Short mmCIF file of C-alpha atoms in Angstrom, two decimals:
data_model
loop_
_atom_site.label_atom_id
_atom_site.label_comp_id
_atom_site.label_asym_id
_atom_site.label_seq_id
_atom_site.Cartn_x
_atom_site.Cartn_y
_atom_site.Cartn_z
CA UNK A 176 36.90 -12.71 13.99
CA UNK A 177 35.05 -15.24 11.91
CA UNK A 178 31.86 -15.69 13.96
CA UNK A 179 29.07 -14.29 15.69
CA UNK A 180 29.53 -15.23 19.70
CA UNK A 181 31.08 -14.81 22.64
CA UNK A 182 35.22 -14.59 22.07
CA UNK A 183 37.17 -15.53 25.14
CA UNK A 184 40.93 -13.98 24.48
CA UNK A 185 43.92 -14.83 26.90
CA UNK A 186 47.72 -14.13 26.14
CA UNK A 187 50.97 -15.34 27.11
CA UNK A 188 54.36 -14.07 27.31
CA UNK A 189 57.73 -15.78 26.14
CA UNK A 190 61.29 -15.27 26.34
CA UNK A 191 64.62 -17.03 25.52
CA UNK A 192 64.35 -19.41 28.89
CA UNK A 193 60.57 -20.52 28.54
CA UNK A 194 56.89 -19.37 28.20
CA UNK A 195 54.86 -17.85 31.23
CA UNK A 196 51.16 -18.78 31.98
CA UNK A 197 48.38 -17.46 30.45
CA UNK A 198 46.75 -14.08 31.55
CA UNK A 199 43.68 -13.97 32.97
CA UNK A 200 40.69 -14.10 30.23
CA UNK A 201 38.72 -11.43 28.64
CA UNK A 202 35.70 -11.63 26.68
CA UNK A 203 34.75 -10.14 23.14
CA UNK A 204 30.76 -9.96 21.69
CA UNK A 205 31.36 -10.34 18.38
CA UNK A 206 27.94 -9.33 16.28
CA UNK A 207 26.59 -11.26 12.42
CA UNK A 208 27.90 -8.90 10.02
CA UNK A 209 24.48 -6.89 8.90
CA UNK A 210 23.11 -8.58 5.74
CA UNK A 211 20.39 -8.04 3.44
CA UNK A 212 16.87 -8.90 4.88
CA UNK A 213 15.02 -11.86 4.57
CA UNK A 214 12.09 -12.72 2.19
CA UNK A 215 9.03 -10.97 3.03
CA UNK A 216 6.60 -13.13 5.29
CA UNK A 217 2.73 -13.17 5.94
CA UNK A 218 1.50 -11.38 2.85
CA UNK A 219 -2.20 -10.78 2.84
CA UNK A 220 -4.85 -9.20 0.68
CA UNK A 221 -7.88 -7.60 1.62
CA UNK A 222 -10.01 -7.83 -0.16
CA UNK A 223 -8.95 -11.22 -2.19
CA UNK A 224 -11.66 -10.41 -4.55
CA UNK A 225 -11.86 -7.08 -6.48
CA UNK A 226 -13.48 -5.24 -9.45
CA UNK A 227 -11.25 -4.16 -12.32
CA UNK A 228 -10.51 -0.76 -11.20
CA UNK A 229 -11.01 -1.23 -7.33
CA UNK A 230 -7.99 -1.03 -4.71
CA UNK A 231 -6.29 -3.94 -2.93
CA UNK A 232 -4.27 -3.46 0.25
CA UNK A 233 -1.16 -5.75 1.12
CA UNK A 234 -0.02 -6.02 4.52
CA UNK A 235 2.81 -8.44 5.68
CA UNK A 236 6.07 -8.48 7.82
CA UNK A 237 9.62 -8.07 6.72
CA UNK A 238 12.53 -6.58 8.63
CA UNK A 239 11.87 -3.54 10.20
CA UNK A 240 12.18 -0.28 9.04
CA UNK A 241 13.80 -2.25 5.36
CA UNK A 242 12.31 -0.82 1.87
CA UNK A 243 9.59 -2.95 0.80
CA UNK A 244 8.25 -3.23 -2.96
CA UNK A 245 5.09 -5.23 -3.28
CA UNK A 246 4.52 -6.01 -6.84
CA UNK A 247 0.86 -7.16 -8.58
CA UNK A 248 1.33 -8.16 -12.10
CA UNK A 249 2.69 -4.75 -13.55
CA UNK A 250 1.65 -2.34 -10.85
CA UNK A 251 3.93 -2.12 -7.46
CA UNK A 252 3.77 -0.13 -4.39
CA UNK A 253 6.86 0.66 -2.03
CA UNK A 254 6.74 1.32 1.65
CA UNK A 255 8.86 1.23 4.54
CA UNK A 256 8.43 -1.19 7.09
CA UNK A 257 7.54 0.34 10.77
CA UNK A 258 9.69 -0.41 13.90
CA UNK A 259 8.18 -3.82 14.58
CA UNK A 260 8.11 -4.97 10.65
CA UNK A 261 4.83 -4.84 9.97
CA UNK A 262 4.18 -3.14 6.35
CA UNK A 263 1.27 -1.50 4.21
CA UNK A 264 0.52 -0.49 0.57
CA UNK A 265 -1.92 -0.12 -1.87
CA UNK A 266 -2.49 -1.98 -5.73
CA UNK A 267 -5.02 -0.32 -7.80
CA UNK A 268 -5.77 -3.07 -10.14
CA UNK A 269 -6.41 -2.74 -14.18
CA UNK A 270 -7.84 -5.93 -15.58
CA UNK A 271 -9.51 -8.78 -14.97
CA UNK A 272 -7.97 -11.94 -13.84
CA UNK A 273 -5.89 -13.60 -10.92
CA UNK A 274 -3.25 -11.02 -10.07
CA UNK A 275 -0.19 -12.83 -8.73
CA UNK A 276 0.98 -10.60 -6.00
CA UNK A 277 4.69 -10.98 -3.90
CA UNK A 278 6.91 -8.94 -2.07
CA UNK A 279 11.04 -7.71 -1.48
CA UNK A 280 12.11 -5.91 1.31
CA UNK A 281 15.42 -4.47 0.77
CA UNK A 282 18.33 -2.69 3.88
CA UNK A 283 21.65 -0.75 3.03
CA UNK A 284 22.93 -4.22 2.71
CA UNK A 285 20.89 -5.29 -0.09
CA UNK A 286 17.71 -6.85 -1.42
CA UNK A 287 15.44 -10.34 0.00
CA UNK A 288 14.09 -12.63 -2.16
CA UNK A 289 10.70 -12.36 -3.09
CA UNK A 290 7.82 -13.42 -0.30
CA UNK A 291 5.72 -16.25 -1.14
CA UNK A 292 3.22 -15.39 -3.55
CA UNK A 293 -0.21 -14.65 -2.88
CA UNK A 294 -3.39 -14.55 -5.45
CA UNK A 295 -6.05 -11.73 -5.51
CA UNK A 296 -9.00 -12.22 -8.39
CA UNK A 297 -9.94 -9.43 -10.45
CA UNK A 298 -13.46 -9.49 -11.83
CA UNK A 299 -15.14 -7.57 -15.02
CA UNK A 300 -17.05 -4.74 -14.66
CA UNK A 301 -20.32 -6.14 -15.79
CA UNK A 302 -21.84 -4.52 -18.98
CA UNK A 303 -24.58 -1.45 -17.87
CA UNK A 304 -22.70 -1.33 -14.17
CA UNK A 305 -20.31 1.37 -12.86
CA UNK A 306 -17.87 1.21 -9.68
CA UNK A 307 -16.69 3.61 -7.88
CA UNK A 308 -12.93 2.34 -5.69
CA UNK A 309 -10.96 5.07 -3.44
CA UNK A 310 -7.29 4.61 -3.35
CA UNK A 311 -5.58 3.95 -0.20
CA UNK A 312 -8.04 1.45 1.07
CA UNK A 313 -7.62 3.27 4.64
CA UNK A 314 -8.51 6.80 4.51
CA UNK A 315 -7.06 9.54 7.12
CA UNK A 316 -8.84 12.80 7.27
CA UNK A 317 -7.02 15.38 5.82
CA UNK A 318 -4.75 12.98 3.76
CA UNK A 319 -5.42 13.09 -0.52
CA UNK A 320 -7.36 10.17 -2.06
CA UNK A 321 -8.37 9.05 -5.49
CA UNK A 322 -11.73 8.37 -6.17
CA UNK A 323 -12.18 6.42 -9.74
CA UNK A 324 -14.62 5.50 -11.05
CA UNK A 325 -14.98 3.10 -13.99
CA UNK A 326 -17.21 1.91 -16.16
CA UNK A 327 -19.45 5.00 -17.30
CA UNK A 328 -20.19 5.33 -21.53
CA UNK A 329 -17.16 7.30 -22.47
CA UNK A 330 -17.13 11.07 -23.19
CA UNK A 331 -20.43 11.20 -20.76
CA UNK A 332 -20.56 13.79 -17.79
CA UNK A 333 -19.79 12.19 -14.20
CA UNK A 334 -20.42 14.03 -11.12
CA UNK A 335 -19.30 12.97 -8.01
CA UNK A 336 -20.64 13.69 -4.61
CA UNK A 337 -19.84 13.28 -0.54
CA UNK A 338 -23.72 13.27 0.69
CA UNK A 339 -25.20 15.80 -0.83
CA UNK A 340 -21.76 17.76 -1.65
CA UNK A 341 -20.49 18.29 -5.20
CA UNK A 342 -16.86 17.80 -4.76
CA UNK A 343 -16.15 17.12 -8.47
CA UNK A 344 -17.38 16.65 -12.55
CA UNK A 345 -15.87 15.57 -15.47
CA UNK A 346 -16.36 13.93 -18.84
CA UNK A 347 -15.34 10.56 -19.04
CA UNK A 348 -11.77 9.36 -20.71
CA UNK A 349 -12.39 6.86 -23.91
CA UNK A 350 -11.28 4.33 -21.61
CA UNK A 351 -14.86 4.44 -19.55
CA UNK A 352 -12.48 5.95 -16.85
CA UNK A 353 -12.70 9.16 -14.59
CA UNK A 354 -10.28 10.13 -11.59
CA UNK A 355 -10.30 12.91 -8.57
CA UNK A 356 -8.42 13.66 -5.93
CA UNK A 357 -9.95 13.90 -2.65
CA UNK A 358 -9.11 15.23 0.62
CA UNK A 359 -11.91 13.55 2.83
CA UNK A 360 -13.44 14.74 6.71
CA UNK A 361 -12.76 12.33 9.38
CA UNK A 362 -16.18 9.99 9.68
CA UNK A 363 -18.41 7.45 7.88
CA UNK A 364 -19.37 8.75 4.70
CA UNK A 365 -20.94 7.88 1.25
CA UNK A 366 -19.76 8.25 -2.14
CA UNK A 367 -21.93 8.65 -4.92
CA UNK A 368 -21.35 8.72 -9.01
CA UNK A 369 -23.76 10.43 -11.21
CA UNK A 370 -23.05 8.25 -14.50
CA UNK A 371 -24.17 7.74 -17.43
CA UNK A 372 -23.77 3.93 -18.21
CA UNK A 373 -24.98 2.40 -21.81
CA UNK A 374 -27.39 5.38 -22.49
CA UNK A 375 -28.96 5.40 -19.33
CA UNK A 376 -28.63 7.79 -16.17
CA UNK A 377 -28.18 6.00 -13.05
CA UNK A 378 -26.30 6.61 -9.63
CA UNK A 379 -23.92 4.56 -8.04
CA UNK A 380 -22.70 4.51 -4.37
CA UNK A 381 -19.72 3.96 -2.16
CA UNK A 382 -19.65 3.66 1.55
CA UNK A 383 -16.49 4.48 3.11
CA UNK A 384 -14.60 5.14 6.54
CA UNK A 385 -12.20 7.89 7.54
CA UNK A 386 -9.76 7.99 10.16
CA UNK A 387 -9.24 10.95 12.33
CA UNK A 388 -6.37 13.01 11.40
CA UNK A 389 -3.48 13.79 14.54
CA UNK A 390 -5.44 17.53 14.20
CA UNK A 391 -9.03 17.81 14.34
CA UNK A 392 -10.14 19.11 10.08
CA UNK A 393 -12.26 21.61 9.34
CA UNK A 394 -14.68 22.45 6.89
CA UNK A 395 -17.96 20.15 6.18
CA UNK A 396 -18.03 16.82 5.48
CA UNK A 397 -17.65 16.62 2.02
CA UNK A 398 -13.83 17.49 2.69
CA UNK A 399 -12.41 19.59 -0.13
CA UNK A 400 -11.44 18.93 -4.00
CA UNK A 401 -7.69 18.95 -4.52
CA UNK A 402 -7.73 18.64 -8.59
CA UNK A 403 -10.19 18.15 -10.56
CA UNK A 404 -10.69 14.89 -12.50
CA UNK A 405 -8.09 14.08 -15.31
CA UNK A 406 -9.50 13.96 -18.65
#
């Protein structure tokens, strides 16, 4: 076969005094070959504008259950695309600027071309400010997180807090940068950063939401500490 469709087949028999009619017809489906998938569509960013530091989430569509590879300047994310192609991952982002952001989705066949590109701009952290971002943009209960938080005077003490929960403290990197992991309760819940930022104490807050896990969690809150910090 040499093309997707609907083959109609017949046959005919011959010998040395002629040709006899043709059989009755059958009929042959014949499928595309499988190929690789096309280009990513419908690449979004939320949000479009970040801090230096802070998480981005991609969503978009590409063939379903395909590989895909979103990439954001040097950083990329892979994920596999659910049953209806709809696909999620997370960029933490490094500097400031507009981050050029696209997408591949790739089968056993092979590998699409890149989506079209989107844009996401990446502010400064101002001078004297802190941030604090959580990596994946959507929690789940019960699932690890990374809380960073950038911008505190380097070699300073950080402690970070769910309410009034200690869940983890550190001295921050020379790169004014501090990371946990977190495994969070299900619920609304604050953040806050004990920092020191230019000389000067100060607190800084982060309101998040957390799924519900498939099992109800336990313990308070605050959720519980997986590692501490990295120095």
């Amino acid at each position: 076969t040499d093309a997707a469709g609907t083959l109609t087949v017949t046959a005919v028999a011959a010998n040395n005094i002629g040709t006899g009619p043709a059989s009755a017809p059958i009929t042959v489906e014949v499928t595309a070959a499988p190929t690789a998938p096309g280009a990513p569509t419908n690449l979004a960013a939320n949000p479009t504008t970040v801090t230096a530091g802070g998480t981005v989430n991609i969503t978009g569509n590409s063939e379903a259950d395909s590989t895909v590879t979103v990439t954001a300047g040097g950083t990329t994310c892979t994920t596999t695309a659910d049953g209806t192609g709809h696909f999620a991952c997370d960029i933490t982002t490094d500097a400031a600027g507009t981050l050029t952001v696209t997408a591949v989705a790739a089968n056993n066949i092979g590998t699409s071309p890149a989506s079209a590109p989107i844009t996401v701009e990446v502010t400064e952290v101002q001078s004297g400010t802190a941030v604090i971002s959580v990596a994946p943009a959507s929690l789940v209960a019960g699932t690890e997180a990374t809380v960073t938080v950038t911008g505190a005077d380097a070699g300073t003490s950080v402690t970070v807090k769910v309410g009034t929960t200690t869940v983890c403290t550190t001295t921050v990197a020379d790169d004014g940068i501090a990371t946990c992991q977190w495994i969070p309760a299900a619920g609304a819940q604050t953040l806050t950063a004990e920092v020191v930022v230019d000389g000067t104490a100060t607190t800084v807050t982060k309101d998040v939401t957390v799924a519900p896990a498939g099992t109800p969690g336990d313990g308070d809150g605050a959720g519980s500490l997986a590692n501490l910090f990295a120095s």
